């Protein structure tokens, strides 16, 4: 094995600290020393996963791999199983918290997954990564990304330009996530071919969406009627991920959020999974966590 880079050595140190094992190198051999056989086995599995990933080519980043090891080291998980391969220069996406890992697992095993939680927790980003991975594996033949065109009290009619120019700012976060997963030329080609569609929720009305991976983002801003319309668009061989933050509803006060409503209506249906994120899952700037906690404290008074 080659000399350890920063990501790998950082991950090894984390494994040592969290599992109470000692990891050392003797030539090209990694030695794991522990009085606890089970912890030694977990450490061995993680070390082998790390080197397998290095051989396969991804440029492992220190933060990504350390977060992934933190996510797995207490339950003996398989690092390779949680990595999401994507056809871009980043090559992979790794869930960084236990909730993110559960979210990815839920998407793998359910046709409808609802991710609820604050901004910055990876709800949309991981859903887009899973959609791209599913398309690359030929599990679906197209990807559809949708958002309701209602945000922060602004109205589309007051924005300059034609309908596409008015809508584009609301869809920009979906494009941003997508461009991390695929190069821009490939995205443009897939849009031209109709394989990739990024559109306002209203464009879903009257359609049956077959053999597709569909993401509804910012779902807290759907009305009850819009959510029912969206859920009944799902066709054969399709799956959907619905994401939103129930504390950030921008609908008029008299309108019920479709996302809030389905927490009661769809609860307990086999094949539908709800995953809840909190400030511990925020993977943006460290101050975002503190901001979320501060608002929660203020709103609870």
PDB file of C-alpha atoms in Angstrom:
ATOM      1  CA  UNK A   1       0.000   0.000   0.000  1.00  0.00           C
ATOM      2  CA  UNK A   2       1.153   3.488  -0.751  1.00  0.00           C
ATOM      3  CA  UNK A   3       1.938   6.109   1.869  1.00  0.00           C
ATOM      4  CA  UNK A   4      -1.314   7.298   3.433  1.00  0.00           C
ATOM      5  CA  UNK A   5      -2.773  10.560   2.156  1.00  0.00           C
ATOM      6  CA  UNK A   6      -4.503  13.051   4.449  1.00  0.00           C
ATOM      7  CA  UNK A   7      -7.994  11.632   3.991  1.00  0.00           C
ATOM      8  CA  UNK A   8      -6.970   8.048   4.697  1.00  0.00           C
ATOM      9  CA  UNK A   9      -4.709   8.841   7.650  1.00  0.00           C
ATOM     10  CA  UNK A  10      -7.402  11.090   9.115  1.00  0.00           C
ATOM     11  CA  UNK A  11      -9.942   8.302   8.756  1.00  0.00           C
ATOM     12  CA  UNK A  12      -7.585   5.809  10.378  1.00  0.00           C
ATOM     13  CA  UNK A  13      -7.079   8.143  13.341  1.00  0.00           C
ATOM     14  CA  UNK A  14     -10.830   8.499  13.719  1.00  0.00           C
ATOM     15  CA  UNK A  15     -11.276   4.719  13.639  1.00  0.00           C
ATOM     16  CA  UNK A  16      -8.634   4.387  16.351  1.00  0.00           C
ATOM     17  CA  UNK A  17     -10.157   7.084  18.564  1.00  0.00           C
ATOM     18  CA  UNK A  18     -13.769   5.936  18.253  1.00  0.00           C
ATOM     19  CA  UNK A  19     -13.259   2.173  18.416  1.00  0.00           C
ATOM     20  CA  UNK A  20     -10.339   2.073  20.838  1.00  0.00           C
ATOM     21  CA  UNK A  21      -8.126   0.112  18.436  1.00  0.00           C
ATOM     22  CA  UNK A  22      -4.542   0.745  17.373  1.00  0.00           C
ATOM     23  CA  UNK A  23      -3.769   0.916  13.632  1.00  0.00           C
ATOM     24  CA  UNK A  24      -0.177   0.836  12.443  1.00  0.00           C
ATOM     25  CA  UNK A  25       1.731   0.247   9.223  1.00  0.00           C
ATOM     26  CA  UNK A  26       4.508  -2.295   8.783  1.00  0.00           C
ATOM     27  CA  UNK A  27       5.782  -1.954   5.260  1.00  0.00           C
ATOM     28  CA  UNK A  28       2.753  -2.487   3.057  1.00  0.00           C
ATOM     29  CA  UNK A  29       0.713  -4.200   5.793  1.00  0.00           C
ATOM     30  CA  UNK A  30      -1.882  -2.552   8.031  1.00  0.00           C
ATOM     31  CA  UNK A  31      -1.900  -3.933  11.586  1.00  0.00           C
ATOM     32  CA  UNK A  32      -5.021  -3.596  13.750  1.00  0.00           C
ATOM     33  CA  UNK A  33      -4.548  -4.292  17.454  1.00  0.00           C
ATOM     34  CA  UNK A  34      -7.435  -4.556  19.928  1.00  0.00           C
ATOM     35  CA  UNK A  35      -8.616  -6.642  22.876  1.00  0.00           C
ATOM     36  CA  UNK A  36     -12.170  -6.437  21.511  1.00  0.00           C
ATOM     37  CA  UNK A  37     -12.586  -8.828  18.579  1.00  0.00           C
ATOM     38  CA  UNK A  38     -15.837  -7.255  17.357  1.00  0.00           C
ATOM     39  CA  UNK A  39     -14.348  -3.754  17.280  1.00  0.00           C
ATOM     40  CA  UNK A  40     -11.280  -5.103  15.493  1.00  0.00           C
ATOM     41  CA  UNK A  41     -13.557  -6.651  12.845  1.00  0.00           C
ATOM     42  CA  UNK A  42     -15.388  -3.351  12.351  1.00  0.00           C
ATOM     43  CA  UNK A  43     -12.061  -1.526  12.005  1.00  0.00           C
ATOM     44  CA  UNK A  44     -10.789  -4.140   9.532  1.00  0.00           C
ATOM     45  CA  UNK A  45     -13.921  -3.784   7.394  1.00  0.00           C
ATOM     46  CA  UNK A  46     -13.612   0.007   7.309  1.00  0.00           C
ATOM     47  CA  UNK A  47      -9.894  -0.115   6.454  1.00  0.00           C
ATOM     48  CA  UNK A  48     -10.523  -2.570   3.594  1.00  0.00           C
ATOM     49  CA  UNK A  49     -13.376  -0.407   2.278  1.00  0.00           C
ATOM     50  CA  UNK A  50     -11.142   2.657   2.285  1.00  0.00           C
ATOM     51  CA  UNK A  51      -8.425   0.932   0.253  1.00  0.00           C
ATOM     52  CA  UNK A  52     -10.966  -0.613  -2.128  1.00  0.00           C
ATOM     53  CA  UNK A  53     -12.320   2.854  -2.826  1.00  0.00           C
ATOM     54  CA  UNK A  54      -8.834   4.226  -3.384  1.00  0.00           C
ATOM     55  CA  UNK A  55      -8.098   1.485  -5.909  1.00  0.00           C
ATOM     56  CA  UNK A  56     -11.346   2.225  -7.757  1.00  0.00           C
ATOM     57  CA  UNK A  57     -10.238   5.787  -8.329  1.00  0.00           C
ATOM     58  CA  UNK A  58     -12.343   8.296  -6.369  1.00  0.00           C
ATOM     59  CA  UNK A  59     -10.333  11.189  -4.992  1.00  0.00           C
ATOM     60  CA  UNK A  60     -11.343  10.750  -1.369  1.00  0.00           C
ATOM     61  CA  UNK A  61     -11.619  14.055   0.498  1.00  0.00           C
ATOM     62  CA  UNK A  62     -10.655  14.191   4.151  1.00  0.00           C
ATOM     63  CA  UNK A  63     -13.997  15.576   5.327  1.00  0.00           C
ATOM     64  CA  UNK A  64     -16.076  13.124   3.275  1.00  0.00           C
ATOM     65  CA  UNK A  65     -14.299  10.000   4.390  1.00  0.00           C
ATOM     66  CA  UNK A  66     -14.059  11.047   8.045  1.00  0.00           C
ATOM     67  CA  UNK A  67     -17.761  11.891   8.115  1.00  0.00           C
ATOM     68  CA  UNK A  68     -18.574   8.548   6.486  1.00  0.00           C
ATOM     69  CA  UNK A  69     -16.458   6.642   9.008  1.00  0.00           C
ATOM     70  CA  UNK A  70     -18.131   8.540  11.867  1.00  0.00           C
ATOM     71  CA  UNK A  71     -21.450   7.474  10.369  1.00  0.00           C
ATOM     72  CA  UNK A  72     -20.504   3.788  10.263  1.00  0.00           C
ATOM     73  CA  UNK A  73     -17.975   2.968  12.939  1.00  0.00           C
ATOM     74  CA  UNK A  74     -20.462   2.274  15.712  1.00  0.00           C
ATOM     75  CA  UNK A  75     -22.712  -0.116  13.795  1.00  0.00           C
ATOM     76  CA  UNK A  76     -20.259  -2.069  11.657  1.00  0.00           C
ATOM     77  CA  UNK A  77     -21.665  -0.770   8.378  1.00  0.00           C
ATOM     78  CA  UNK A  78     -20.098  -1.144   4.952  1.00  0.00           C
ATOM     79  CA  UNK A  79     -18.546   2.073   3.645  1.00  0.00           C
ATOM     80  CA  UNK A  80     -18.783   0.988   0.002  1.00  0.00           C
ATOM     81  CA  UNK A  81     -22.516   0.325   0.307  1.00  0.00           C
ATOM     82  CA  UNK A  82     -23.375   3.908   1.229  1.00  0.00           C
ATOM     83  CA  UNK A  83     -21.325   5.646  -1.474  1.00  0.00           C
ATOM     84  CA  UNK A  84     -23.397   6.942  -4.396  1.00  0.00           C
ATOM     85  CA  UNK A  85     -21.453   6.878  -7.697  1.00  0.00           C
ATOM     86  CA  UNK A  86     -22.074   9.819 -10.044  1.00  0.00           C
ATOM     87  CA  UNK A  87     -20.636  10.563 -13.520  1.00  0.00           C
ATOM     88  CA  UNK A  88     -18.830  13.798 -12.705  1.00  0.00           C
ATOM     89  CA  UNK A  89     -15.451  14.930 -11.458  1.00  0.00           C
ATOM     90  CA  UNK A  90     -16.508  14.388  -7.822  1.00  0.00           C
ATOM     91  CA  UNK A  91     -17.170  10.698  -8.773  1.00  0.00           C
ATOM     92  CA  UNK A  92     -19.178   9.902  -5.663  1.00  0.00           C
ATOM     93  CA  UNK A  93     -21.458  11.321  -2.983  1.00  0.00           C
ATOM     94  CA  UNK A  94     -21.200  10.065   0.607  1.00  0.00           C
ATOM     95  CA  UNK A  95     -23.941  10.444   3.255  1.00  0.00           C
ATOM     96  CA  UNK A  96     -22.280  12.267   6.138  1.00  0.00           C
ATOM     97  CA  UNK A  97     -24.670  11.595   9.033  1.00  0.00           C
ATOM     98  CA  UNK A  98     -26.661   8.644  10.341  1.00  0.00           C
ATOM     99  CA  UNK A  99     -29.943  10.254   9.196  1.00  0.00           C
ATOM    100  CA  UNK A 100     -28.508  10.816   5.722  1.00  0.00           C
ATOM    101  CA  UNK A 101     -27.499   7.149   5.579  1.00  0.00           C
ATOM    102  CA  UNK A 102     -31.017   6.059   6.608  1.00  0.00           C
ATOM    103  CA  UNK A 103     -32.443   8.431   3.979  1.00  0.00           C
ATOM    104  CA  UNK A 104     -30.345   6.867   1.212  1.00  0.00           C
ATOM    105  CA  UNK A 105     -31.294   3.366   2.380  1.00  0.00           C
ATOM    106  CA  UNK A 106     -34.978   4.369   2.421  1.00  0.00           C
ATOM    107  CA  UNK A 107     -34.741   5.647  -1.163  1.00  0.00           C
ATOM    108  CA  UNK A 108     -33.201   2.331  -2.221  1.00  0.00           C
ATOM    109  CA  UNK A 109     -36.032   0.296  -0.721  1.00  0.00           C
ATOM    110  CA  UNK A 110     -39.203   2.423  -1.087  1.00  0.00           C
ATOM    111  CA  UNK A 111     -41.061   3.912  -4.043  1.00  0.00           C
ATOM    112  CA  UNK A 112     -42.066   7.041  -2.103  1.00  0.00           C
ATOM    113  CA  UNK A 113     -39.735   8.693   0.414  1.00  0.00           C
ATOM    114  CA  UNK A 114     -40.494  11.957   2.201  1.00  0.00           C
ATOM    115  CA  UNK A 115     -37.502  13.846   3.627  1.00  0.00           C
ATOM    116  CA  UNK A 116     -38.452  16.555   6.126  1.00  0.00           C
ATOM    117  CA  UNK A 117     -36.047  18.890   7.877  1.00  0.00           C
ATOM    118  CA  UNK A 118     -34.187  22.210   7.832  1.00  0.00           C
ATOM    119  CA  UNK A 119     -32.094  23.662   5.031  1.00  0.00           C
ATOM    120  CA  UNK A 120     -28.592  22.323   4.537  1.00  0.00           C
ATOM    121  CA  UNK A 121     -29.283  18.756   5.659  1.00  0.00           C
ATOM    122  CA  UNK A 122     -28.716  17.221   2.216  1.00  0.00           C
ATOM    123  CA  UNK A 123     -32.330  16.256   1.463  1.00  0.00           C
ATOM    124  CA  UNK A 124     -32.341  17.491  -2.132  1.00  0.00           C
ATOM    125  CA  UNK A 125     -28.659  16.905  -2.864  1.00  0.00           C
ATOM    126  CA  UNK A 126     -28.760  13.223  -1.885  1.00  0.00           C
ATOM    127  CA  UNK A 127     -32.060  12.710  -3.718  1.00  0.00           C
ATOM    128  CA  UNK A 128     -30.549  14.125  -6.926  1.00  0.00           C
ATOM    129  CA  UNK A 129     -27.478  11.893  -6.474  1.00  0.00           C
ATOM    130  CA  UNK A 130     -29.725   8.842  -6.081  1.00  0.00           C
ATOM    131  CA  UNK A 131     -31.723   9.849  -9.159  1.00  0.00           C
ATOM    132  CA  UNK A 132     -28.582  10.181 -11.288  1.00  0.00           C
ATOM    133  CA  UNK A 133     -27.208   6.867  -9.973  1.00  0.00           C
ATOM    134  CA  UNK A 134     -30.518   5.124 -10.759  1.00  0.00           C
ATOM    135  CA  UNK A 135     -30.461   6.506 -14.312  1.00  0.00           C
ATOM    136  CA  UNK A 136     -26.839   5.446 -14.845  1.00  0.00           C
ATOM    137  CA  UNK A 137     -27.722   1.908 -13.682  1.00  0.00           C
ATOM    138  CA  UNK A 138     -30.700   1.927 -16.126  1.00  0.00           C
ATOM    139  CA  UNK A 139     -33.138   1.455 -13.247  1.00  0.00           C
ATOM    140  CA  UNK A 140     -35.180   4.347 -14.686  1.00  0.00           C
ATOM    141  CA  UNK A 141     -35.272   5.885 -18.148  1.00  0.00           C
ATOM    142  CA  UNK A 142     -35.629   9.522 -17.090  1.00  0.00           C
ATOM    143  CA  UNK A 143     -35.295  11.991 -14.248  1.00  0.00           C
ATOM    144  CA  UNK A 144     -37.861  14.659 -13.389  1.00  0.00           C
ATOM    145  CA  UNK A 145     -37.112  17.434 -10.900  1.00  0.00           C
ATOM    146  CA  UNK A 146     -39.985  19.677  -9.810  1.00  0.00           C
ATOM    147  CA  UNK A 147     -40.628  22.591  -7.463  1.00  0.00           C
ATOM    148  CA  UNK A 148     -43.728  24.624  -6.655  1.00  0.00           C
ATOM    149  CA  UNK A 149     -43.211  28.178  -7.936  1.00  0.00           C
ATOM    150  CA  UNK A 150     -44.055  29.838  -4.621  1.00  0.00           C
ATOM    151  CA  UNK A 151     -41.343  31.309  -2.413  1.00  0.00           C
ATOM    152  CA  UNK A 152     -40.848  34.019   0.185  1.00  0.00           C
ATOM    153  CA  UNK A 153     -43.988  35.974  -0.792  1.00  0.00           C
ATOM    154  CA  UNK A 154     -42.728  36.746  -4.310  1.00  0.00           C
ATOM    155  CA  UNK A 155     -45.004  36.326  -7.332  1.00  0.00           C
ATOM    156  CA  UNK A 156     -43.889  35.118 -10.743  1.00  0.00           C
ATOM    157  CA  UNK A 157     -45.902  37.750 -12.582  1.00  0.00           C
ATOM    158  CA  UNK A 158     -43.801  40.549 -11.149  1.00  0.00           C
ATOM    159  CA  UNK A 159     -40.528  39.054 -12.360  1.00  0.00           C
ATOM    160  CA  UNK A 160     -39.039  40.217 -15.695  1.00  0.00           C
ATOM    161  CA  UNK A 161     -38.835  38.073 -18.845  1.00  0.00           C
ATOM    162  CA  UNK A 162     -40.834  35.271 -20.455  1.00  0.00           C
ATOM    163  CA  UNK A 163     -42.229  32.264 -18.567  1.00  0.00           C
ATOM    164  CA  UNK A 164     -38.915  30.351 -18.681  1.00  0.00           C
ATOM    165  CA  UNK A 165     -36.961  33.350 -17.392  1.00  0.00           C
ATOM    166  CA  UNK A 166     -39.518  33.855 -14.608  1.00  0.00           C
ATOM    167  CA  UNK A 167     -39.377  30.215 -13.521  1.00  0.00           C
ATOM    168  CA  UNK A 168     -35.613  29.660 -13.745  1.00  0.00           C
ATOM    169  CA  UNK A 169     -34.679  31.336 -10.408  1.00  0.00           C
ATOM    170  CA  UNK A 170     -36.999  28.955  -8.557  1.00  0.00           C
ATOM    171  CA  UNK A 171     -35.434  25.919 -10.211  1.00  0.00           C
ATOM    172  CA  UNK A 172     -31.817  27.081  -9.828  1.00  0.00           C
ATOM    173  CA  UNK A 173     -31.070  24.991  -6.687  1.00  0.00           C
ATOM    174  CA  UNK A 174     -32.028  21.845  -8.596  1.00  0.00           C
ATOM    175  CA  UNK A 175     -29.663  22.777 -11.422  1.00  0.00           C
ATOM    176  CA  UNK A 176     -26.889  23.465  -8.902  1.00  0.00           C
ATOM    177  CA  UNK A 177     -27.217  19.973  -7.392  1.00  0.00           C
ATOM    178  CA  UNK A 178     -27.437  18.381 -10.825  1.00  0.00           C
ATOM    179  CA  UNK A 179     -24.281  20.089 -12.116  1.00  0.00           C
ATOM    180  CA  UNK A 180     -22.383  18.526  -9.212  1.00  0.00           C
ATOM    181  CA  UNK A 181     -23.490  15.081 -10.410  1.00  0.00           C
ATOM    182  CA  UNK A 182     -23.002  15.484 -14.178  1.00  0.00           C
ATOM    183  CA  UNK A 183     -20.986  17.771 -16.442  1.00  0.00           C
ATOM    184  CA  UNK A 184     -22.932  20.620 -18.042  1.00  0.00           C
ATOM    185  CA  UNK A 185     -22.724  19.235 -21.597  1.00  0.00           C
ATOM    186  CA  UNK A 186     -24.259  15.961 -20.491  1.00  0.00           C
ATOM    187  CA  UNK A 187     -27.028  17.768 -18.604  1.00  0.00           C
ATOM    188  CA  UNK A 188     -27.817  19.876 -21.687  1.00  0.00           C
ATOM    189  CA  UNK A 189     -27.910  16.787 -23.904  1.00  0.00           C
ATOM    190  CA  UNK A 190     -30.249  14.922 -21.559  1.00  0.00           C
ATOM    191  CA  UNK A 191     -32.565  17.936 -21.365  1.00  0.00           C
ATOM    192  CA  UNK A 192     -32.646  18.163 -25.181  1.00  0.00           C
ATOM    193  CA  UNK A 193     -33.487  14.459 -25.417  1.00  0.00           C
ATOM    194  CA  UNK A 194     -36.254  14.787 -22.835  1.00  0.00           C
ATOM    195  CA  UNK A 195     -34.492  12.346 -20.506  1.00  0.00           C
ATOM    196  CA  UNK A 196     -34.005  15.064 -17.897  1.00  0.00           C
ATOM    197  CA  UNK A 197     -36.795  17.478 -17.063  1.00  0.00           C
ATOM    198  CA  UNK A 198     -36.622  20.358 -14.587  1.00  0.00           C
ATOM    199  CA  UNK A 199     -39.987  22.043 -14.261  1.00  0.00           C
ATOM    200  CA  UNK A 200     -42.495  23.771 -11.976  1.00  0.00           C
ATOM    201  CA  UNK A 201     -44.928  21.456 -10.207  1.00  0.00           C
ATOM    202  CA  UNK A 202     -47.826  22.824 -12.266  1.00  0.00           C
ATOM    203  CA  UNK A 203     -46.326  21.118 -15.354  1.00  0.00           C
ATOM    204  CA  UNK A 204     -47.068  17.705 -13.802  1.00  0.00           C
ATOM    205  CA  UNK A 205     -50.854  18.084 -14.016  1.00  0.00           C
ATOM    206  CA  UNK A 206     -52.613  15.561 -16.260  1.00  0.00           C
ATOM    207  CA  UNK A 207     -49.534  13.395 -16.800  1.00  0.00           C
ATOM    208  CA  UNK A 208     -48.675   9.809 -15.891  1.00  0.00           C
ATOM    209  CA  UNK A 209     -44.977   9.597 -15.062  1.00  0.00           C
ATOM    210  CA  UNK A 210     -43.697   6.142 -16.042  1.00  0.00           C
ATOM    211  CA  UNK A 211     -40.253   4.581 -15.536  1.00  0.00           C
ATOM    212  CA  UNK A 212     -38.959   7.754 -13.894  1.00  0.00           C
ATOM    213  CA  UNK A 213     -37.189   9.017 -10.792  1.00  0.00           C
ATOM    214  CA  UNK A 214     -39.109  12.117  -9.718  1.00  0.00           C
ATOM    215  CA  UNK A 215     -38.084  14.618  -7.051  1.00  0.00           C
ATOM    216  CA  UNK A 216     -40.468  17.197  -5.613  1.00  0.00           C
ATOM    217  CA  UNK A 217     -38.394  19.823  -3.820  1.00  0.00           C
ATOM    218  CA  UNK A 218     -39.610  22.562  -1.423  1.00  0.00           C
ATOM    219  CA  UNK A 219     -42.798  20.532  -0.966  1.00  0.00           C
ATOM    220  CA  UNK A 220     -43.853  22.570   2.078  1.00  0.00           C
ATOM    221  CA  UNK A 221     -45.068  25.135  -0.471  1.00  0.00           C
ATOM    222  CA  UNK A 222     -47.490  22.760  -2.176  1.00  0.00           C
ATOM    223  CA  UNK A 223     -51.178  23.109  -1.397  1.00  0.00           C
ATOM    224  CA  UNK A 224     -53.224  20.089  -0.375  1.00  0.00           C
ATOM    225  CA  UNK A 225     -54.643  19.896  -3.910  1.00  0.00           C
ATOM    226  CA  UNK A 226     -51.227  20.146  -5.562  1.00  0.00           C
ATOM    227  CA  UNK A 227     -49.776  17.383  -3.383  1.00  0.00           C
ATOM    228  CA  UNK A 228     -52.667  15.037  -4.184  1.00  0.00           C
ATOM    229  CA  UNK A 229     -52.230  15.826  -7.885  1.00  0.00           C
ATOM    230  CA  UNK A 230     -48.512  15.135  -7.701  1.00  0.00           C
ATOM    231  CA  UNK A 231     -48.774  11.850  -5.808  1.00  0.00           C
ATOM    232  CA  UNK A 232     -51.340  10.499  -8.244  1.00  0.00           C
ATOM    233  CA  UNK A 233     -49.030  11.153 -11.230  1.00  0.00           C
ATOM    234  CA  UNK A 234     -46.777   8.253 -10.243  1.00  0.00           C
ATOM    235  CA  UNK A 235     -46.834   5.565 -12.939  1.00  0.00           C
ATOM    236  CA  UNK A 236     -45.440   2.022 -13.276  1.00  0.00           C
ATOM    237  CA  UNK A 237     -41.707   1.528 -12.511  1.00  0.00           C
ATOM    238  CA  UNK A 238     -41.450   5.023 -11.045  1.00  0.00           C
ATOM    239  CA  UNK A 239     -40.328   6.283  -7.668  1.00  0.00           C
ATOM    240  CA  UNK A 240     -40.369   9.672  -6.017  1.00  0.00           C
ATOM    241  CA  UNK A 241     -38.585  11.594  -3.277  1.00  0.00           C
ATOM    242  CA  UNK A 242     -40.433  14.516  -1.695  1.00  0.00           C
ATOM    243  CA  UNK A 243     -38.397  17.045   0.289  1.00  0.00           C
ATOM    244  CA  UNK A 244     -39.254  20.070   2.369  1.00  0.00           C
ATOM    245  CA  UNK A 245     -39.009  22.032   5.591  1.00  0.00           C
ATOM    246  CA  UNK A 246     -42.329  22.320   7.442  1.00  0.00           C
ATOM    247  CA  UNK A 247     -41.010  25.347   9.380  1.00  0.00           C
ATOM    248  CA  UNK A 248     -40.547  27.345   6.149  1.00  0.00           C
ATOM    249  CA  UNK A 249     -44.042  27.376   4.607  1.00  0.00           C
ATOM    250  CA  UNK A 250     -44.556  30.387   2.315  1.00  0.00           C
ATOM    251  CA  UNK A 251     -48.206  29.723   1.468  1.00  0.00           C
ATOM    252  CA  UNK A 252     -50.952  32.154   2.525  1.00  0.00           C
ATOM    253  CA  UNK A 253     -52.046  31.467   6.111  1.00  0.00           C
ATOM    254  CA  UNK A 254     -55.419  30.075   5.056  1.00  0.00           C
ATOM    255  CA  UNK A 255     -53.843  27.383   2.828  1.00  0.00           C
ATOM    256  CA  UNK A 256     -52.834  23.997   4.241  1.00  0.00           C
ATOM    257  CA  UNK A 257     -49.359  22.765   3.279  1.00  0.00           C
ATOM    258  CA  UNK A 258     -49.570  19.531   1.323  1.00  0.00           C
ATOM    259  CA  UNK A 259     -46.354  18.340   2.966  1.00  0.00           C
ATOM    260  CA  UNK A 260     -47.712  18.870   6.479  1.00  0.00           C
ATOM    261  CA  UNK A 261     -50.947  17.121   5.537  1.00  0.00           C
ATOM    262  CA  UNK A 262     -49.385  13.941   4.126  1.00  0.00           C
ATOM    263  CA  UNK A 263     -47.557  13.339   7.413  1.00  0.00           C
ATOM    264  CA  UNK A 264     -50.973  12.248   8.710  1.00  0.00           C
ATOM    265  CA  UNK A 265     -52.657  10.956   5.547  1.00  0.00           C
ATOM    266  CA  UNK A 266     -49.877   8.670   4.287  1.00  0.00           C
ATOM    267  CA  UNK A 267     -48.500   7.473   7.614  1.00  0.00           C
ATOM    268  CA  UNK A 268     -48.314   3.681   7.844  1.00  0.00           C
ATOM    269  CA  UNK A 269     -48.690   2.886   4.139  1.00  0.00           C
ATOM    270  CA  UNK A 270     -46.284   0.137   3.060  1.00  0.00           C
ATOM    271  CA  UNK A 271     -43.752   1.458   0.542  1.00  0.00           C
ATOM    272  CA  UNK A 272     -43.909   5.044   1.829  1.00  0.00           C
ATOM    273  CA  UNK A 273     -41.143   6.105   4.228  1.00  0.00           C
ATOM    274  CA  UNK A 274     -40.757   9.359   6.184  1.00  0.00           C
ATOM    275  CA  UNK A 275     -37.235  10.460   7.184  1.00  0.00           C
ATOM    276  CA  UNK A 276     -36.751  13.378   9.580  1.00  0.00           C
ATOM    277  CA  UNK A 277     -33.614  15.541   9.652  1.00  0.00           C
ATOM    278  CA  UNK A 278     -32.550  18.038  12.325  1.00  0.00           C
ATOM    279  CA  UNK A 279     -29.775  20.580  12.925  1.00  0.00           C
ATOM    280  CA  UNK A 280     -27.274  17.767  13.625  1.00  0.00           C
ATOM    281  CA  UNK A 281     -27.569  16.778   9.943  1.00  0.00           C
ATOM    282  CA  UNK A 282     -26.661  20.235   8.585  1.00  0.00           C
ATOM    283  CA  UNK A 283     -23.590  19.934   6.364  1.00  0.00           C
ATOM    284  CA  UNK A 284     -23.290  23.575   5.322  1.00  0.00           C
ATOM    285  CA  UNK A 285     -21.238  26.208   7.147  1.00  0.00           C
ATOM    286  CA  UNK A 286     -20.935  25.407  10.874  1.00  0.00           C
ATOM    287  CA  UNK A 287     -22.886  28.588  11.711  1.00  0.00           C
ATOM    288  CA  UNK A 288     -25.964  27.291   9.875  1.00  0.00           C
ATOM    289  CA  UNK A 289     -26.487  24.758  12.696  1.00  0.00           C
ATOM    290  CA  UNK A 290     -26.306  27.540  15.265  1.00  0.00           C
ATOM    291  CA  UNK A 291     -28.720  29.703  13.259  1.00  0.00           C
ATOM    292  CA  UNK A 292     -31.273  26.864  13.069  1.00  0.00           C
ATOM    293  CA  UNK A 293     -31.016  26.219  16.817  1.00  0.00           C
ATOM    294  CA  UNK A 294     -31.373  29.946  17.562  1.00  0.00           C
ATOM    295  CA  UNK A 295     -34.552  30.202  15.473  1.00  0.00           C
ATOM    296  CA  UNK A 296     -35.999  27.064  17.097  1.00  0.00           C
ATOM    297  CA  UNK A 297     -35.347  28.546  20.549  1.00  0.00           C
ATOM    298  CA  UNK A 298     -36.951  31.862  19.526  1.00  0.00           C
ATOM    299  CA  UNK A 299     -40.034  30.204  17.983  1.00  0.00           C
ATOM    300  CA  UNK A 300     -40.601  27.972  21.014  1.00  0.00           C
ATOM    301  CA  UNK A 301     -40.807  30.925  23.418  1.00  0.00           C
TER     302      UNK A 301
END
